[in-house]
Structures are given as C-alpha cells and as structure tokens.
C-alpha cells in the first residue's frame, strides 16, 4: 500500500504541476497580448479615427485575467514544489474543503 500511495501522490503532483504551468503560460500570454493591444489601441486613440472608449474594455479584461492566471499559476507551482500549505489553500477551488483532500 505504501508504494502505490507514493506513486499516486507523485502522479497527482505531476498532473497538478503541468496544469499550473499551463495556467502560468496562459496568463503570461494574455498579459503580452493585452500589452500589445494596449499599445496599438493607443495609436488609434491618438489619431481619433473612431470612438476609442469601446476598445479598452477587452484590453483591460485581458490584462486583468492574465494577472489572475499568473497569480494562480505561481501560487500553485510554489505551493506544490515547496509543499507550502498556505499557497495551496490560496488556489484551491472554493467548493473544496481543505480537509477533503490529503495533498496538503
């Protein structure tokens, strides 16, 4: 039983690491896209080609979602690698009790 539990824990940690790495990569990509879009839309706003206030909503949304994904990915990877319970509890889904999973 000890060998199987260790193997399952290692597999679970590996899958969780890959998932958090994907979140971190997606967050960084959204930040880059939001930054580039912000620069490009600023050029349109300076030229007064059309009403620019409608352009900023998706740009700000992309940046905010990117920041949130980077934070969740960072806390997930940091908590997983360092076995830090506080970091793992910060990124757990809201419906899961901290006592229902034994990976803390």
PDB file of C-alpha atoms in Angstrom:
ATOM      1  CA  UNK A   1       0.000   0.000   0.000  1.00  0.00           C
ATOM      2  CA  UNK A   2       2.882   2.385   0.697  1.00  0.00           C
ATOM      3  CA  UNK A   3       4.348   2.062  -2.798  1.00  0.00           C
ATOM      4  CA  UNK A   4       1.001   2.646  -4.516  1.00  0.00           C
ATOM      5  CA  UNK A   5       0.254   5.689  -2.357  1.00  0.00           C
ATOM      6  CA  UNK A   6       3.659   7.189  -3.156  1.00  0.00           C
ATOM      7  CA  UNK A   7       3.213   6.536  -6.870  1.00  0.00           C
ATOM      8  CA  UNK A   8      -0.280   8.045  -6.920  1.00  0.00           C
ATOM      9  CA  UNK A   9       0.909  11.084  -4.980  1.00  0.00           C
ATOM     10  CA  UNK A  10       3.755  11.601  -7.440  1.00  0.00           C
ATOM     11  CA  UNK A  11       1.420  11.268 -10.407  1.00  0.00           C
ATOM     12  CA  UNK A  12      -1.070  13.682  -8.833  1.00  0.00           C
ATOM     13  CA  UNK A  13       1.671  16.229  -8.145  1.00  0.00           C
ATOM     14  CA  UNK A  14       2.966  15.910 -11.724  1.00  0.00           C
ATOM     15  CA  UNK A  15      -0.501  16.470 -13.230  1.00  0.00           C
ATOM     16  CA  UNK A  16      -1.103  19.419 -10.904  1.00  0.00           C
ATOM     17  CA  UNK A  17       2.289  20.891 -11.841  1.00  0.00           C
ATOM     18  CA  UNK A  18       1.531  20.633 -15.579  1.00  0.00           C
ATOM     19  CA  UNK A  19      -1.896  22.238 -15.051  1.00  0.00           C
ATOM     20  CA  UNK A  20      -0.414  25.135 -13.047  1.00  0.00           C
ATOM     21  CA  UNK A  21       2.347  25.583 -15.599  1.00  0.00           C
ATOM     22  CA  UNK A  22      -0.335  25.859 -18.298  1.00  0.00           C
ATOM     23  CA  UNK A  23      -2.169  28.475 -16.238  1.00  0.00           C
ATOM     24  CA  UNK A  24       1.046  30.422 -15.786  1.00  0.00           C
ATOM     25  CA  UNK A  25       1.794  30.274 -19.524  1.00  0.00           C
ATOM     26  CA  UNK A  26      -1.741  31.322 -20.457  1.00  0.00           C
ATOM     27  CA  UNK A  27      -1.569  34.226 -18.015  1.00  0.00           C
ATOM     28  CA  UNK A  28       1.723  35.439 -19.426  1.00  0.00           C
ATOM     29  CA  UNK A  29       0.346  35.129 -22.963  1.00  0.00           C
ATOM     30  CA  UNK A  30      -2.737  37.186 -22.031  1.00  0.00           C
ATOM     31  CA  UNK A  31      -0.545  39.836 -20.438  1.00  0.00           C
ATOM     32  CA  UNK A  32       1.575  40.063 -23.583  1.00  0.00           C
ATOM     33  CA  UNK A  33      -1.484  40.237 -25.845  1.00  0.00           C
ATOM     34  CA  UNK A  34      -3.098  42.847 -23.591  1.00  0.00           C
ATOM     35  CA  UNK A  35       0.070  44.945 -23.560  1.00  0.00           C
ATOM     36  CA  UNK A  36       0.461  44.820 -27.338  1.00  0.00           C
ATOM     37  CA  UNK A  37      -3.230  45.606 -27.842  1.00  0.00           C
ATOM     38  CA  UNK A  38      -2.950  48.499 -25.408  1.00  0.00           C
ATOM     39  CA  UNK A  39      -0.059  49.955 -27.400  1.00  0.00           C
ATOM     40  CA  UNK A  40      -1.856  49.513 -30.716  1.00  0.00           C
ATOM     41  CA  UNK A  41      -5.150  50.930 -29.461  1.00  0.00           C
ATOM     42  CA  UNK A  42      -3.341  53.927 -28.009  1.00  0.00           C
ATOM     43  CA  UNK A  43      -2.211  54.762 -31.539  1.00  0.00           C
ATOM     44  CA  UNK A  44      -5.846  54.631 -32.721  1.00  0.00           C
ATOM     45  CA  UNK A  45      -6.972  56.785 -29.806  1.00  0.00           C
ATOM     46  CA  UNK A  46      -4.308  59.381 -30.593  1.00  0.00           C
ATOM     47  CA  UNK A  47      -5.391  59.540 -34.231  1.00  0.00           C
ATOM     48  CA  UNK A  48      -9.081  59.906 -33.240  1.00  0.00           C
ATOM     49  CA  UNK A  49     -10.103  57.548 -36.020  1.00  0.00           C
ATOM     50  CA  UNK A  50     -13.191  56.394 -34.171  1.00  0.00           C
ATOM     51  CA  UNK A  51     -14.632  56.246 -30.688  1.00  0.00           C
ATOM     52  CA  UNK A  52     -11.876  54.572 -28.705  1.00  0.00           C
ATOM     53  CA  UNK A  53     -13.613  54.102 -25.369  1.00  0.00           C
ATOM     54  CA  UNK A  54     -15.105  50.808 -26.550  1.00  0.00           C
ATOM     55  CA  UNK A  55     -11.668  49.423 -27.349  1.00  0.00           C
ATOM     56  CA  UNK A  56     -10.337  49.497 -23.814  1.00  0.00           C
ATOM     57  CA  UNK A  57     -12.814  47.037 -22.282  1.00  0.00           C
ATOM     58  CA  UNK A  58     -11.407  43.861 -23.858  1.00  0.00           C
ATOM     59  CA  UNK A  59      -7.840  45.079 -23.385  1.00  0.00           C
ATOM     60  CA  UNK A  60      -8.306  45.701 -19.671  1.00  0.00           C
ATOM     61  CA  UNK A  61     -10.177  42.410 -19.321  1.00  0.00           C
ATOM     62  CA  UNK A  62      -7.300  40.508 -20.974  1.00  0.00           C
ATOM     63  CA  UNK A  63      -4.768  42.147 -18.662  1.00  0.00           C
ATOM     64  CA  UNK A  64      -6.814  41.511 -15.504  1.00  0.00           C
ATOM     65  CA  UNK A  65      -7.489  37.867 -16.412  1.00  0.00           C
ATOM     66  CA  UNK A  66      -3.797  37.469 -17.290  1.00  0.00           C
ATOM     67  CA  UNK A  67      -2.728  38.797 -13.892  1.00  0.00           C
ATOM     68  CA  UNK A  68      -5.164  36.469 -12.113  1.00  0.00           C
ATOM     69  CA  UNK A  69      -3.944  33.448 -14.096  1.00  0.00           C
ATOM     70  CA  UNK A  70      -0.308  34.305 -13.372  1.00  0.00           C
ATOM     71  CA  UNK A  71      -1.065  34.579  -9.647  1.00  0.00           C
ATOM     72  CA  UNK A  72      -2.960  31.280  -9.543  1.00  0.00           C
ATOM     73  CA  UNK A  73      -0.229  29.528 -11.543  1.00  0.00           C
ATOM     74  CA  UNK A  74       2.532  30.993  -9.379  1.00  0.00           C
ATOM     75  CA  UNK A  75       0.866  30.074  -6.108  1.00  0.00           C
ATOM     76  CA  UNK A  76       0.008  26.621  -7.423  1.00  0.00           C
ATOM     77  CA  UNK A  77       3.545  25.842  -8.569  1.00  0.00           C
ATOM     78  CA  UNK A  78       5.129  27.398  -5.488  1.00  0.00           C
ATOM     79  CA  UNK A  79       2.833  25.556  -3.129  1.00  0.00           C
ATOM     80  CA  UNK A  80       3.279  22.291  -4.976  1.00  0.00           C
ATOM     81  CA  UNK A  81       7.065  22.388  -5.237  1.00  0.00           C
ATOM     82  CA  UNK A  82       7.682  23.680  -1.715  1.00  0.00           C
ATOM     83  CA  UNK A  83       4.737  21.759  -0.178  1.00  0.00           C
ATOM     84  CA  UNK A  84       3.521  25.057   1.231  1.00  0.00           C
ATOM     85  CA  UNK A  85       0.030  24.564   2.651  1.00  0.00           C
ATOM     86  CA  UNK A  86      -0.779  28.266   2.704  1.00  0.00           C
ATOM     87  CA  UNK A  87      -0.053  28.703  -1.009  1.00  0.00           C
ATOM     88  CA  UNK A  88      -2.055  25.600  -1.924  1.00  0.00           C
ATOM     89  CA  UNK A  89      -5.037  26.722   0.135  1.00  0.00           C
ATOM     90  CA  UNK A  90      -4.938  30.089  -1.623  1.00  0.00           C
ATOM     91  CA  UNK A  91      -5.575  28.489  -5.031  1.00  0.00           C
ATOM     92  CA  UNK A  92      -7.934  25.626  -4.179  1.00  0.00           C
ATOM     93  CA  UNK A  93     -11.410  25.778  -5.688  1.00  0.00           C
ATOM     94  CA  UNK A  94     -13.924  27.439  -3.354  1.00  0.00           C
ATOM     95  CA  UNK A  95     -16.176  24.370  -3.040  1.00  0.00           C
ATOM     96  CA  UNK A  96     -13.431  22.040  -1.809  1.00  0.00           C
ATOM     97  CA  UNK A  97     -12.852  21.834   1.919  1.00  0.00           C
ATOM     98  CA  UNK A  98      -9.210  21.956   2.979  1.00  0.00           C
ATOM     99  CA  UNK A  99      -9.828  18.723   4.894  1.00  0.00           C
ATOM    100  CA  UNK A 100     -11.303  16.754   1.991  1.00  0.00           C
ATOM    101  CA  UNK A 101      -8.028  16.369   0.086  1.00  0.00           C
ATOM    102  CA  UNK A 102      -4.917  14.827   1.526  1.00  0.00           C
ATOM    103  CA  UNK A 103      -2.408  16.674  -0.650  1.00  0.00           C
ATOM    104  CA  UNK A 104      -1.982  19.473   1.875  1.00  0.00           C
TER     105      UNK A 104
END
